[in-house]
Amino acid sequence: MFFWFMCYLVDMWLISASDGNCPKLPPVDNSIFIAKEWEGQILGTYLCTNGYHMVGEKTLFCNSSKGWNASVPECRLGHCADPLLVNGEFSSLEPVNVNDTITFKCNEHYILKGSSWSQCLENHTWVPPFPICKSRDCGPPENPTHGYFKGTGFNSGSNITYYCEARYRLVGTQHQQCIDGEWSSALPVCELFRKAPKPAELELEKALLAFQKREEICNAIAKFTQRLKKSGLTMEKVKYSLEKKKADLKARMLLGHCS
């Protein structure tokens, strides 16, 4: 109590040292208040004593032209903050003490996302964090770029079908269903069809390919002829040498067959 009183005196001194536009903050039961001046503003922090938890803003600041930014908080009985579950209920409404465990349950047409229980720890926190109750119905689905869907109603069990605009094809799952608040598959995409080449374009491509192969053959022949000239040979000598090797090979094959 003495410590709280001293902190409150410091608070009053800081406020009186300002321009006087900040109203006096009332004391909060079961709390300690600490105030200080920071960058031309008055900052006040409430700390709940052991066995109580805070409801509201912990730190308030006073602007000389606007006053305090929020209303005074409360320190309520209980070691951890009161449990909260929108569209659901929990097992206990009594003040929470350390090591207390509560369980959660969602209302009809809602599904629990997260842990079904939580425990109050010594550091005034709940672990695991509170879950949420999510509607079993799905929100309106998105439209893919250059695409759209068909289907009415987005409640649980509803079906939709995706389509693409002309010249686009669907990549992904076309038929989807709303299951426990989520659509059964990821959003598909619409890809642009690659334009098919015309017959004339195909013939031109074939002609260019053939010309390229012909050019490669001609280059190979030209290089071979240049090597013959450098070595002093002629096409006739090469032809004669090849014919002679061919005859020798036939003779060896005949001899090997007869033996």
Short mmCIF file of N, CA, C and O in Angstrom, two decimals, residues 154-204:
data_model
loop_
_atom_site.label_atom_id
_atom_site.label_comp_id
_atom_site.label_asym_id
_atom_site.label_seq_id
_atom_site.Cartn_x
_atom_site.Cartn_y
_atom_site.Cartn_z
N PHE A 154 -23.12 -20.77 -50.20
CA PHE A 154 -21.77 -21.15 -49.81
C PHE A 154 -21.76 -21.81 -48.43
O PHE A 154 -20.77 -21.75 -47.72
N ASN A 155 -22.89 -22.42 -48.05
CA ASN A 155 -22.96 -23.11 -46.77
C ASN A 155 -22.27 -24.47 -46.86
O ASN A 155 -21.89 -24.92 -47.95
N SER A 156 -22.10 -25.12 -45.71
CA SER A 156 -21.40 -26.40 -45.67
C SER A 156 -22.07 -27.42 -46.58
O SER A 156 -23.28 -27.61 -46.54
N GLY A 157 -21.28 -28.07 -47.44
CA GLY A 157 -21.79 -29.05 -48.39
C GLY A 157 -22.08 -28.49 -49.76
O GLY A 157 -22.35 -29.26 -50.69
N SER A 158 -22.04 -27.17 -49.94
CA SER A 158 -22.32 -26.56 -51.24
C SER A 158 -21.20 -26.87 -52.23
O SER A 158 -20.04 -27.06 -51.85
N ASN A 159 -21.57 -26.91 -53.52
CA ASN A 159 -20.60 -27.20 -54.58
C ASN A 159 -20.55 -26.04 -55.56
O ASN A 159 -21.58 -25.39 -55.84
N ILE A 160 -19.36 -25.79 -56.09
CA ILE A 160 -19.16 -24.78 -57.12
C ILE A 160 -18.31 -25.37 -58.24
O ILE A 160 -17.60 -26.36 -58.04
N THR A 161 -18.39 -24.76 -59.41
CA THR A 161 -17.62 -25.21 -60.57
C THR A 161 -16.93 -24.01 -61.20
O THR A 161 -17.57 -22.97 -61.42
N TYR A 162 -15.64 -24.13 -61.47
CA TYR A 162 -14.86 -23.04 -62.06
C TYR A 162 -14.78 -23.19 -63.58
O TYR A 162 -14.71 -24.31 -64.11
N TYR A 163 -14.78 -22.05 -64.27
CA TYR A 163 -14.64 -22.00 -65.73
C TYR A 163 -13.66 -20.89 -66.09
O TYR A 163 -13.42 -19.97 -65.30
N CYS A 164 -13.12 -20.99 -67.31
CA CYS A 164 -12.20 -19.97 -67.82
C CYS A 164 -12.80 -19.27 -69.02
O CYS A 164 -13.67 -19.82 -69.71
N GLU A 165 -12.33 -18.07 -69.29
CA GLU A 165 -12.77 -17.32 -70.46
C GLU A 165 -12.22 -17.97 -71.73
O GLU A 165 -11.38 -18.88 -71.67
N ALA A 166 -12.73 -17.52 -72.86
CA ALA A 166 -12.28 -18.04 -74.15
C ALA A 166 -10.78 -17.84 -74.30
O ALA A 166 -10.22 -16.84 -73.84
N ARG A 167 -10.12 -18.82 -74.91
CA ARG A 167 -8.68 -18.85 -75.17
C ARG A 167 -7.88 -19.13 -73.90
O ARG A 167 -6.66 -19.01 -73.90
N TYR A 168 -8.53 -19.53 -72.80
CA TYR A 168 -7.84 -19.90 -71.57
C TYR A 168 -8.27 -21.30 -71.15
O TYR A 168 -9.41 -21.72 -71.41
N ARG A 169 -7.36 -22.03 -70.52
CA ARG A 169 -7.68 -23.37 -70.04
C ARG A 169 -7.48 -23.44 -68.53
O ARG A 169 -6.62 -22.75 -67.97
N LEU A 170 -8.30 -24.26 -67.86
CA LEU A 170 -8.29 -24.36 -66.41
C LEU A 170 -7.17 -25.31 -65.95
O LEU A 170 -7.05 -26.42 -66.46
N VAL A 171 -6.40 -24.87 -64.99
CA VAL A 171 -5.35 -25.69 -64.38
C VAL A 171 -5.65 -25.76 -62.88
O VAL A 171 -5.59 -24.77 -62.17
N GLY A 172 -6.01 -26.94 -62.40
CA GLY A 172 -6.39 -27.11 -61.01
C GLY A 172 -7.69 -27.89 -60.91
O GLY A 172 -8.14 -28.51 -61.87
N THR A 173 -8.32 -27.84 -59.73
CA THR A 173 -9.55 -28.58 -59.48
C THR A 173 -10.75 -27.74 -59.89
O THR A 173 -10.97 -26.65 -59.36
N GLN A 174 -11.52 -28.26 -60.84
CA GLN A 174 -12.66 -27.50 -61.35
C GLN A 174 -13.86 -27.56 -60.41
O GLN A 174 -14.51 -26.55 -60.16
N HIS A 175 -14.17 -28.72 -59.85
CA HIS A 175 -15.34 -28.89 -58.98
C HIS A 175 -14.86 -28.91 -57.52
O HIS A 175 -14.01 -29.72 -57.15
N GLN A 176 -15.43 -28.01 -56.70
CA GLN A 176 -15.02 -27.91 -55.30
C GLN A 176 -16.24 -27.89 -54.39
O GLN A 176 -17.34 -27.51 -54.81
N GLN A 177 -16.02 -28.27 -53.12
CA GLN A 177 -17.09 -28.35 -52.14
C GLN A 177 -16.69 -27.66 -50.85
O GLN A 177 -15.52 -27.67 -50.46
N CYS A 178 -17.66 -27.03 -50.17
CA CYS A 178 -17.43 -26.39 -48.88
C CYS A 178 -17.45 -27.45 -47.79
O CYS A 178 -18.48 -28.10 -47.58
N ILE A 179 -16.31 -27.64 -47.10
CA ILE A 179 -16.19 -28.65 -46.06
C ILE A 179 -15.63 -27.97 -44.81
O ILE A 179 -14.49 -27.47 -44.82
N ASP A 180 -16.42 -27.92 -43.74
CA ASP A 180 -16.00 -27.35 -42.45
C ASP A 180 -15.40 -25.95 -42.61
O ASP A 180 -14.34 -25.63 -42.06
N GLY A 181 -16.08 -25.13 -43.39
CA GLY A 181 -15.69 -23.73 -43.50
C GLY A 181 -14.59 -23.44 -44.50
O GLY A 181 -14.15 -22.29 -44.61
N GLU A 182 -14.14 -24.44 -45.25
CA GLU A 182 -13.08 -24.23 -46.23
C GLU A 182 -13.42 -24.96 -47.52
O GLU A 182 -14.03 -26.03 -47.49
N TRP A 183 -13.03 -24.38 -48.65
CA TRP A 183 -13.22 -25.04 -49.94
C TRP A 183 -12.24 -26.20 -50.08
O TRP A 183 -11.11 -26.13 -49.59
N SER A 184 -12.67 -27.25 -50.72
CA SER A 184 -11.94 -28.53 -50.72
C SER A 184 -10.59 -28.47 -51.42
O SER A 184 -9.73 -29.31 -51.17
N SER A 185 -10.37 -27.50 -52.30
CA SER A 185 -9.09 -27.42 -53.02
C SER A 185 -8.67 -25.97 -53.17
O SER A 185 -9.47 -25.05 -52.97
N ALA A 186 -7.42 -25.80 -53.56
CA ALA A 186 -6.89 -24.46 -53.78
C ALA A 186 -7.53 -23.84 -55.02
O ALA A 186 -8.07 -24.53 -55.88
N LEU A 187 -7.46 -22.53 -55.09
CA LEU A 187 -8.03 -21.80 -56.22
C LEU A 187 -7.31 -22.19 -57.51
O LEU A 187 -6.08 -22.11 -57.59
N PRO A 188 -8.05 -22.62 -58.56
CA PRO A 188 -7.37 -22.95 -59.82
C PRO A 188 -6.93 -21.69 -60.55
O PRO A 188 -7.28 -20.57 -60.14
N VAL A 189 -6.19 -21.86 -61.63
CA VAL A 189 -5.74 -20.73 -62.44
C VAL A 189 -6.16 -20.97 -63.89
O VAL A 189 -6.40 -22.10 -64.31
N CYS A 190 -6.26 -19.89 -64.63
CA CYS A 190 -6.61 -19.95 -66.05
C CYS A 190 -5.39 -19.54 -66.87
O CYS A 190 -4.94 -18.40 -66.77
N GLU A 191 -4.87 -20.50 -67.63
CA GLU A 191 -3.69 -20.25 -68.46
C GLU A 191 -4.09 -20.02 -69.90
O GLU A 191 -5.02 -20.66 -70.42
N LEU A 192 -3.36 -19.14 -70.56
CA LEU A 192 -3.63 -18.83 -71.96
C LEU A 192 -3.21 -19.99 -72.85
O LEU A 192 -2.12 -20.54 -72.70
N PHE A 193 -4.12 -20.39 -73.78
CA PHE A 193 -3.78 -21.43 -74.74
C PHE A 193 -2.66 -20.95 -75.66
O PHE A 193 -2.67 -19.80 -76.11
N ARG A 194 -1.72 -21.84 -75.96
CA ARG A 194 -0.70 -21.51 -76.96
C ARG A 194 -1.32 -21.61 -78.34
O ARG A 194 -1.93 -22.62 -78.68
N LYS A 195 -1.16 -20.58 -79.17
CA LYS A 195 -1.78 -20.54 -80.48
C LYS A 195 -1.18 -21.61 -81.39
O LYS A 195 0.04 -21.69 -81.55
N ALA A 196 -2.04 -22.46 -81.96
CA ALA A 196 -1.57 -23.52 -82.85
C ALA A 196 -1.07 -22.94 -84.16
O ALA A 196 -1.69 -22.06 -84.74
N PRO A 197 0.08 -23.41 -84.68
CA PRO A 197 0.60 -22.87 -85.95
C PRO A 197 -0.27 -23.29 -87.13
O PRO A 197 -0.86 -24.36 -87.15
N LYS A 198 -0.34 -22.43 -88.13
CA LYS A 198 -1.10 -22.72 -89.34
C LYS A 198 -0.32 -23.70 -90.23
O LYS A 198 0.90 -23.84 -90.09
N PRO A 199 -1.02 -24.42 -91.16
CA PRO A 199 -0.34 -25.38 -92.05
C PRO A 199 0.82 -24.76 -92.82
O PRO A 199 1.87 -25.37 -92.99
N ALA A 200 0.62 -23.53 -93.31
CA ALA A 200 1.69 -22.88 -94.07
C ALA A 200 2.91 -22.63 -93.20
O ALA A 200 4.06 -22.77 -93.64
N GLU A 201 2.67 -22.28 -91.92
CA GLU A 201 3.78 -22.04 -91.01
C GLU A 201 4.53 -23.34 -90.72
O GLU A 201 5.76 -23.34 -90.58
N LEU A 202 3.79 -24.46 -90.62
CA LEU A 202 4.44 -25.75 -90.41
C LEU A 202 5.33 -26.12 -91.59
O LEU A 202 6.45 -26.62 -91.40
N GLU A 203 4.83 -25.93 -92.83
CA GLU A 203 5.63 -26.25 -94.01
C GLU A 203 6.89 -25.39 -94.08
O GLU A 203 7.97 -25.87 -94.45
N LEU A 204 6.75 -24.11 -93.72
CA LEU A 204 7.92 -23.22 -93.73
C LEU A 204 8.96 -23.69 -92.71
O LEU A 204 10.16 -23.70 -92.99
#
